[in-house]
PDB file of C-alpha atoms in Angstrom:
ATOM      1  CA  ASN A   1      -2.780   6.473  19.759  1.00  0.00           C
ATOM      2  CA  ALA A   2       0.564   6.515  17.953  1.00  0.00           C
ATOM      3  CA  GLY A   3      -0.650   4.117  15.228  1.00  0.00           C
ATOM      4  CA  VAL A   4       2.174   2.414  13.332  1.00  0.00           C
ATOM      5  CA  THR A   5       5.649   3.599  14.327  1.00  0.00           C
ATOM      6  CA  GLN A   6       8.705   2.878  12.201  1.00  0.00           C
ATOM      7  CA  THR A   7      12.314   3.472  13.156  1.00  0.00           C
ATOM      8  CA  PRO A   8      14.683   4.698  11.910  1.00  0.00           C
ATOM      9  CA  LYS A   9      13.307   7.199   9.389  1.00  0.00           C
ATOM     10  CA  PHE A  10      16.537   7.264   7.402  1.00  0.00           C
ATOM     11  CA  GLN A  11      19.449   4.834   7.177  1.00  0.00           C
ATOM     12  CA  VAL A  12      22.560   4.447   5.054  1.00  0.00           C
ATOM     13  CA  LEU A  13      24.216   1.041   4.950  1.00  0.00           C
ATOM     14  CA  LYS A  14      27.285  -0.315   3.286  1.00  0.00           C
ATOM     15  CA  THR A  15      26.958  -3.347   1.051  1.00  0.00           C
ATOM     16  CA  GLY A  16      27.109  -6.498   3.150  1.00  0.00           C
ATOM     17  CA  GLN A  17      26.022  -4.893   6.414  1.00  0.00           C
ATOM     18  CA  SER A  18      22.978  -6.159   8.261  1.00  0.00           C
ATOM     19  CA  MET A  19      20.337  -4.203  10.087  1.00  0.00           C
ATOM     20  CA  THR A  20      16.825  -4.375  11.514  1.00  0.00           C
ATOM     21  CA  LEU A  21      14.003  -2.029  10.636  1.00  0.00           C
ATOM     22  CA  GLN A  22      11.672  -1.667  13.576  1.00  0.00           C
ATOM     23  CA  CYS A  23       7.883  -1.547  13.403  1.00  0.00           C
ATOM     24  CA  ALA A  24       5.474  -1.250  16.312  1.00  0.00           C
ATOM     25  CA  GLN A  25       1.728  -0.713  16.462  1.00  0.00           C
ATOM     26  CA  ASP A  26      -0.430   0.098  19.470  1.00  0.00           C
ATOM     27  CA  MET A  27      -3.826  -0.700  17.966  1.00  0.00           C
ATOM     28  CA  ASN A  28      -3.842  -4.406  18.883  1.00  0.00           C
ATOM     29  CA  HIS A  29      -3.998  -5.320  15.195  1.00  0.00           C
ATOM     30  CA  GLU A  30      -3.509  -8.975  14.315  1.00  0.00           C
ATOM     31  CA  TYR A  31      -2.329  -8.462  10.741  1.00  0.00           C
ATOM     32  CA  MET A  32       0.970  -6.750   9.914  1.00  0.00           C
ATOM     33  CA  SER A  33       2.923  -6.412   6.667  1.00  0.00           C
ATOM     34  CA  TRP A  34       6.113  -4.992   5.229  1.00  0.00           C
ATOM     35  CA  TYR A  35       6.212  -3.313   1.820  1.00  0.00           C
ATOM     36  CA  ARG A  36       8.929  -1.684  -0.208  1.00  0.00           C
ATOM     37  CA  GLN A  37       8.210   1.240  -2.501  1.00  0.00           C
ATOM     38  CA  ASP A  38      10.327   1.907  -5.555  1.00  0.00           C
ATOM     39  CA  PRO A  39       9.766   4.573  -8.245  1.00  0.00           C
ATOM     40  CA  GLY A  40       7.356   3.413 -10.934  1.00  0.00           C
ATOM     41  CA  MET A  41       6.688   0.079  -9.209  1.00  0.00           C
ATOM     42  CA  GLY A  42       4.123   0.883  -6.571  1.00  0.00           C
ATOM     43  CA  LEU A  43       4.348  -1.004  -3.291  1.00  0.00           C
ATOM     44  CA  ARG A  44       5.428  -4.619  -3.223  1.00  0.00           C
ATOM     45  CA  LEU A  45       4.780  -6.988  -0.340  1.00  0.00           C
ATOM     46  CA  ILE A  46       7.897  -8.414   1.330  1.00  0.00           C
ATOM     47  CA  HIS A  47       6.531 -10.431   4.286  1.00  0.00           C
ATOM     48  CA  TYR A  48       3.364 -10.470   6.297  1.00  0.00           C
ATOM     49  CA  SER A  49       1.993 -11.883   9.552  1.00  0.00           C
ATOM     50  CA  VAL A  50      -1.523 -12.873  10.569  1.00  0.00           C
ATOM     51  CA  GLY A  51      -0.697 -13.061  14.252  1.00  0.00           C
ATOM     52  CA  ALA A  52       2.051 -13.572  16.815  1.00  0.00           C
ATOM     53  CA  GLY A  53       4.256 -16.475  15.789  1.00  0.00           C
ATOM     54  CA  ILE A  54       2.858 -16.649  12.238  1.00  0.00           C
ATOM     55  CA  THR A  55       4.652 -15.149   9.235  1.00  0.00           C
ATOM     56  CA  ASP A  56       4.611 -15.767   5.494  1.00  0.00           C
ATOM     57  CA  GLN A  57       6.361 -14.575   2.373  1.00  0.00           C
ATOM     58  CA  GLY A  58       5.061 -11.932   0.034  1.00  0.00           C
ATOM     59  CA  GLU A  59       6.045 -11.011  -3.497  1.00  0.00           C
ATOM     60  CA  VAL A  60       9.703 -10.047  -2.885  1.00  0.00           C
ATOM     61  CA  PRO A  61      10.976 -11.878   0.243  1.00  0.00           C
ATOM     62  CA  ASN A  62      14.552 -12.665  -0.802  1.00  0.00           C
ATOM     63  CA  GLY A  63      17.197 -11.011   1.387  1.00  0.00           C
ATOM     64  CA  TYR A  64      14.764 -10.246   4.209  1.00  0.00           C
ATOM     65  CA  ASN A  65      13.733 -12.045   7.382  1.00  0.00           C
ATOM     66  CA  VAL A  66      10.888 -11.334   9.788  1.00  0.00           C
ATOM     67  CA  SER A  67       9.620 -12.607  13.107  1.00  0.00           C
ATOM     68  CA  ARG A  68       6.511 -11.842  15.157  1.00  0.00           C
ATOM     69  CA  SER A  69       7.064 -12.638  18.817  1.00  0.00           C
ATOM     70  CA  THR A  70       4.418 -10.165  20.040  1.00  0.00           C
ATOM     71  CA  THR A  71       1.254  -8.661  18.581  1.00  0.00           C
ATOM     72  CA  GLU A  72       2.775  -5.180  18.714  1.00  0.00           C
ATOM     73  CA  ASP A  73       6.143  -5.661  16.996  1.00  0.00           C
ATOM     74  CA  PHE A  74       7.103  -6.856  13.525  1.00  0.00           C
ATOM     75  CA  PRO A  75      10.793  -6.189  12.768  1.00  0.00           C
ATOM     76  CA  LEU A  76      12.277  -6.592   9.294  1.00  0.00           C
ATOM     77  CA  ARG A  77      15.866  -7.832   9.082  1.00  0.00           C
ATOM     78  CA  LEU A  78      18.194  -7.291   6.163  1.00  0.00           C
ATOM     79  CA  LEU A  79      20.708 -10.098   6.305  1.00  0.00           C
ATOM     80  CA  SER A  80      23.415  -8.756   3.973  1.00  0.00           C
ATOM     81  CA  ALA A  81      22.451  -5.438   2.413  1.00  0.00           C
ATOM     82  CA  ALA A  82      22.729  -4.999  -1.355  1.00  0.00           C
ATOM     83  CA  PRO A  83      22.314  -1.834  -3.479  1.00  0.00           C
ATOM     84  CA  SER A  84      19.130  -3.391  -4.932  1.00  0.00           C
ATOM     85  CA  GLN A  85      17.590  -3.054  -1.471  1.00  0.00           C
ATOM     86  CA  THR A  86      17.783   0.731  -1.633  1.00  0.00           C
ATOM     87  CA  SER A  87      14.137   1.682  -1.215  1.00  0.00           C
ATOM     88  CA  VAL A  88      11.514   3.160   1.061  1.00  0.00           C
ATOM     89  CA  TYR A  89      10.124   0.551   3.431  1.00  0.00           C
ATOM     90  CA  PHE A  90       6.632   0.730   4.888  1.00  0.00           C
ATOM     91  CA  CYS A  91       5.153  -1.289   7.704  1.00  0.00           C
ATOM     92  CA  ALA A  92       1.367  -1.619   7.895  1.00  0.00           C
ATOM     93  CA  SER A  93      -1.197  -3.196  10.180  1.00  0.00           C
ATOM     94  CA  ARG A  94      -4.933  -3.859  10.220  1.00  0.00           C
ATOM     95  CA  GLN A  95      -7.489  -5.439  12.477  1.00  0.00           C
ATOM     96  CA  THR A  96      -9.277  -8.643  11.661  1.00  0.00           C
ATOM     97  CA  GLY A  97     -12.434  -8.409   9.565  1.00  0.00           C
ATOM     98  CA  ALA A  98     -12.884  -8.404   5.810  1.00  0.00           C
ATOM     99  CA  ASN A  99     -13.639  -4.703   5.436  1.00  0.00           C
ATOM    100  CA  TYR A 100     -10.739  -3.208   7.361  1.00  0.00           C
ATOM    101  CA  GLY A 101      -7.896  -1.634   5.427  1.00  0.00           C
ATOM    102  CA  TYR A 102      -4.270  -1.303   6.352  1.00  0.00           C
ATOM    103  CA  THR A 103      -2.809   1.571   8.369  1.00  0.00           C
ATOM    104  CA  PHE A 104       0.683   2.439   7.174  1.00  0.00           C
ATOM    105  CA  GLY A 105       3.638   3.855   9.054  1.00  0.00           C
ATOM    106  CA  SER A 106       5.548   6.863   7.748  1.00  0.00           C
ATOM    107  CA  GLY A 107       8.331   4.764   6.247  1.00  0.00           C
ATOM    108  CA  THR A 108      12.068   4.149   6.470  1.00  0.00           C
ATOM    109  CA  ARG A 109      14.209   5.451   3.615  1.00  0.00           C
ATOM    110  CA  LEU A 110      17.133   3.051   3.204  1.00  0.00           C
ATOM    111  CA  THR A 111      20.170   3.651   1.008  1.00  0.00           C
ATOM    112  CA  VAL A 112      22.715   0.894   0.439  1.00  0.00           C
ATOM    113  CA  VAL A 113      26.062   2.072  -0.935  1.00  0.00           C
TER     114      VAL A 113
ATOM    115  CA  GLN B   1       3.704 -10.161 -13.764  1.00  0.00           C
ATOM    116  CA  GLN B   2       1.750  -7.028 -12.965  1.00  0.00           C
ATOM    117  CA  GLN B   3      -1.650  -8.088 -11.736  1.00  0.00           C
ATOM    118  CA  VAL B   4      -3.054  -4.576 -11.289  1.00  0.00           C
ATOM    119  CA  LYS B   5      -2.435  -2.060 -14.064  1.00  0.00           C
ATOM    120  CA  GLN B   6      -2.980   1.623 -13.256  1.00  0.00           C
ATOM    121  CA  SER B   7      -3.275   4.624 -15.549  1.00  0.00           C
ATOM    122  CA  PRO B   8      -2.423   7.360 -16.124  1.00  0.00           C
ATOM    123  CA  GLN B   9       1.004   7.655 -14.545  1.00  0.00           C
ATOM    124  CA  SER B  10       0.438  11.373 -13.962  1.00  0.00           C
ATOM    125  CA  LEU B  11      -2.570  13.644 -14.222  1.00  0.00           C
ATOM    126  CA  ILE B  12      -3.073  17.405 -14.119  1.00  0.00           C
ATOM    127  CA  VAL B  13      -6.573  18.712 -13.421  1.00  0.00           C
ATOM    128  CA  GLN B  14      -7.881  22.201 -12.903  1.00  0.00           C
ATOM    129  CA  LYS B  15      -9.397  23.129  -9.579  1.00  0.00           C
ATOM    130  CA  GLY B  16     -13.064  22.224  -9.548  1.00  0.00           C
ATOM    131  CA  GLY B  17     -12.681  19.595 -12.257  1.00  0.00           C
ATOM    132  CA  ILE B  18     -13.117  15.832 -12.116  1.00  0.00           C
ATOM    133  CA  SER B  19     -10.047  13.633 -11.666  1.00  0.00           C
ATOM    134  CA  ILE B  20     -10.332  10.086 -12.993  1.00  0.00           C
ATOM    135  CA  ILE B  21      -7.816   7.308 -12.368  1.00  0.00           C
ATOM    136  CA  ASN B  22      -8.270   3.852 -13.840  1.00  0.00           C
ATOM    137  CA  CYS B  23      -7.162   0.369 -12.837  1.00  0.00           C
ATOM    138  CA  ALA B  24      -7.510  -3.019 -14.472  1.00  0.00           C
ATOM    139  CA  TYR B  25      -6.892  -6.383 -12.867  1.00  0.00           C
ATOM    140  CA  GLU B  26      -6.290  -9.896 -14.116  1.00  0.00           C
ATOM    141  CA  ASN B  27      -6.982 -12.157 -11.160  1.00  0.00           C
ATOM    142  CA  THR B  28     -10.718 -12.897 -11.031  1.00  0.00           C
ATOM    143  CA  ALA B  29     -10.303 -14.122  -7.438  1.00  0.00           C
ATOM    144  CA  PHE B  30      -9.723 -10.543  -6.240  1.00  0.00           C
ATOM    145  CA  ASP B  31     -12.664  -9.411  -4.135  1.00  0.00           C
ATOM    146  CA  TYR B  32     -11.505  -6.314  -2.279  1.00  0.00           C
ATOM    147  CA  PHE B  33     -10.378  -3.161  -4.093  1.00  0.00           C
ATOM    148  CA  PRO B  34      -9.049  -0.258  -2.003  1.00  0.00           C
ATOM    149  CA  TRP B  35      -7.634   3.079  -3.064  1.00  0.00           C
ATOM    150  CA  TYR B  36      -4.814   4.701  -1.132  1.00  0.00           C
ATOM    151  CA  GLN B  37      -3.697   8.338  -1.078  1.00  0.00           C
ATOM    152  CA  GLN B  38      -0.073   9.217  -0.377  1.00  0.00           C
ATOM    153  CA  PHE B  39       1.434  12.626   0.305  1.00  0.00           C
ATOM    154  CA  PRO B  40       5.197  13.205  -0.068  1.00  0.00           C
ATOM    155  CA  GLY B  41       7.162  11.816   2.852  1.00  0.00           C
ATOM    156  CA  LYS B  42       4.150   9.999   4.289  1.00  0.00           C
ATOM    157  CA  GLY B  43       2.825   6.486   4.185  1.00  0.00           C
ATOM    158  CA  PRO B  44      -0.228   5.604   2.071  1.00  0.00           C
ATOM    159  CA  ALA B  45      -3.597   6.209   3.713  1.00  0.00           C
ATOM    160  CA  LEU B  46      -6.766   4.287   2.921  1.00  0.00           C
ATOM    161  CA  LEU B  47      -9.165   6.522   1.017  1.00  0.00           C
ATOM    162  CA  ILE B  48     -12.067   4.316  -0.050  1.00  0.00           C
ATOM    163  CA  ALA B  49     -12.635   0.650  -0.870  1.00  0.00           C
ATOM    164  CA  ILE B  50     -15.183  -1.469  -2.730  1.00  0.00           C
ATOM    165  CA  ARG B  51     -16.216  -5.101  -3.038  1.00  0.00           C
ATOM    166  CA  PRO B  52     -17.317  -6.568  -6.400  1.00  0.00           C
ATOM    167  CA  ASP B  53     -20.942  -7.049  -5.342  1.00  0.00           C
ATOM    168  CA  VAL B  54     -21.614  -3.332  -5.915  1.00  0.00           C
ATOM    169  CA  SER B  55     -20.925  -1.210  -8.989  1.00  0.00           C
ATOM    170  CA  GLU B  56     -20.325   2.087  -7.240  1.00  0.00           C
ATOM    171  CA  LYS B  57     -19.382   3.448  -3.838  1.00  0.00           C
ATOM    172  CA  LYS B  58     -19.327   7.102  -2.917  1.00  0.00           C
ATOM    173  CA  GLU B  59     -17.744   8.829   0.077  1.00  0.00           C
ATOM    174  CA  GLY B  60     -17.916  12.594  -0.088  1.00  0.00           C
ATOM    175  CA  ARG B  61     -16.168  13.791  -3.249  1.00  0.00           C
ATOM    176  CA  PHE B  62     -14.588  10.366  -3.879  1.00  0.00           C
ATOM    177  CA  THR B  63     -16.358   7.652  -5.880  1.00  0.00           C
ATOM    178  CA  ILE B  64     -15.231   4.186  -6.944  1.00  0.00           C
ATOM    179  CA  SER B  65     -16.833   2.757 -10.073  1.00  0.00           C
ATOM    180  CA  PHE B  66     -16.490  -0.995 -10.539  1.00  0.00           C
ATOM    181  CA  ASN B  67     -17.016  -3.039 -13.704  1.00  0.00           C
ATOM    182  CA  LYS B  68     -16.707  -6.725 -12.854  1.00  0.00           C
ATOM    183  CA  SER B  69     -17.163  -8.032 -16.400  1.00  0.00           C
ATOM    184  CA  ALA B  70     -14.416  -5.771 -17.737  1.00  0.00           C
ATOM    185  CA  LYS B  71     -12.242  -6.347 -14.660  1.00  0.00           C
ATOM    186  CA  GLN B  72     -11.786  -2.613 -14.246  1.00  0.00           C
ATOM    187  CA  PHE B  73     -12.332  -0.093 -11.493  1.00  0.00           C
ATOM    188  CA  SER B  74     -11.768   3.618 -11.285  1.00  0.00           C
ATOM    189  CA  LEU B  75     -11.520   6.468  -8.803  1.00  0.00           C
ATOM    190  CA  HIS B  76     -13.379   9.693  -9.491  1.00  0.00           C
ATOM    191  CA  ILE B  77     -12.591  12.823  -7.496  1.00  0.00           C
ATOM    192  CA  MET B  78     -15.307  15.425  -7.937  1.00  0.00           C
ATOM    193  CA  ASP B  79     -14.665  19.156  -7.472  1.00  0.00           C
ATOM    194  CA  SER B  80     -10.922  18.487  -7.272  1.00  0.00           C
ATOM    195  CA  GLN B  81      -9.016  20.751  -4.870  1.00  0.00           C
ATOM    196  CA  PRO B  82      -5.303  21.650  -4.556  1.00  0.00           C
ATOM    197  CA  GLY B  83      -5.246  19.642  -1.314  1.00  0.00           C
ATOM    198  CA  ASP B  84      -6.060  16.537  -3.358  1.00  0.00           C
ATOM    199  CA  SER B  85      -2.635  16.777  -5.035  1.00  0.00           C
ATOM    200  CA  ALA B  86      -0.989  13.489  -4.080  1.00  0.00           C
ATOM    201  CA  THR B  87      -0.098  10.083  -5.442  1.00  0.00           C
ATOM    202  CA  TYR B  88      -2.981   7.626  -5.644  1.00  0.00           C
ATOM    203  CA  PHE B  89      -2.640   3.849  -5.646  1.00  0.00           C
ATOM    204  CA  CYS B  90      -5.253   1.284  -6.478  1.00  0.00           C
ATOM    205  CA  ALA B  91      -4.885  -2.164  -4.967  1.00  0.00           C
ATOM    206  CA  ALA B  92      -6.567  -5.552  -4.849  1.00  0.00           C
ATOM    207  CA  LYS B  93      -6.640  -8.666  -2.672  1.00  0.00           C
ATOM    208  CA  THR B  94      -8.604 -11.828  -2.172  1.00  0.00           C
ATOM    209  CA  LEU B  95     -10.710 -12.588   0.905  1.00  0.00           C
ATOM    210  CA  GLY B  96      -8.715 -14.498   3.487  1.00  0.00           C
ATOM    211  CA  ASN B  97      -5.389 -13.612   1.869  1.00  0.00           C
ATOM    212  CA  GLU B  98      -3.253 -10.751   3.150  1.00  0.00           C
ATOM    213  CA  LYS B  99      -1.327 -10.278  -0.088  1.00  0.00           C
ATOM    214  CA  LEU B 100      -2.388  -6.800  -1.176  1.00  0.00           C
ATOM    215  CA  THR B 101      -1.321  -6.119  -4.780  1.00  0.00           C
ATOM    216  CA  PHE B 102      -0.796  -2.460  -5.692  1.00  0.00           C
ATOM    217  CA  GLY B 103      -0.910  -0.578  -8.957  1.00  0.00           C
ATOM    218  CA  THR B 104       2.065   1.563  -9.899  1.00  0.00           C
ATOM    219  CA  GLY B 105       0.496   4.846  -8.784  1.00  0.00           C
ATOM    220  CA  THR B 106      -0.825   8.078 -10.311  1.00  0.00           C
ATOM    221  CA  ARG B 107       0.638  11.425  -9.407  1.00  0.00           C
ATOM    222  CA  LEU B 108      -2.268  13.881  -9.364  1.00  0.00           C
ATOM    223  CA  THR B 109      -1.698  17.627  -9.511  1.00  0.00           C
ATOM    224  CA  ILE B 110      -4.575  20.067  -9.097  1.00  0.00           C
ATOM    225  CA  ILE B 111      -3.825  23.489 -10.541  1.00  0.00           C
ATOM    226  CA  PRO B 112      -5.681  26.701  -9.611  1.00  0.00           C
TER     227      PRO B 112
END
């Protein structure tokens, strides 16, 4: 199994540009999440989904949109990139059940100039 | 508002020693406390997790100690090895809620 696959691995954007970070999982997990990781701040939840067609906001949702049309895919859209969105973005998924933890992808390093 | 406070920020331990990382939480509704290990350039990986109905959980060289009354939990790595050098994150969430709250991380270095 590939697990959680994120593309691209690296991206440079200009301020104001939009883009979509892709996330796909092949484990048939119902729950998926997007986090951003910044130095000294740990990981912060952006958006999450508990199943196809269901999404909700996390701790830092502003400037990001998500959709979940299939169980496998959970793309993250940056509407108008800002330098404050320079970060490493991680997608994660887990199966239903209280004792299952999240499996993380390898991340997308995004720089906004 | 930081709901999970982690310390220390960095830690250097000699090979064979015990590494201890501490976390404290504020939200008494938290009922699931995982620890994640992250190597450079990789995503975090679940290491071990505990629920508040037990005070300790051990998996190999890794042990979580949990103190519900003090709202604190810690990770102990016994017989620390150079391969354990990584960044460790504690986290917490409530049952039925997918909002996992992370600590700020501890960079652990094991020296020979």
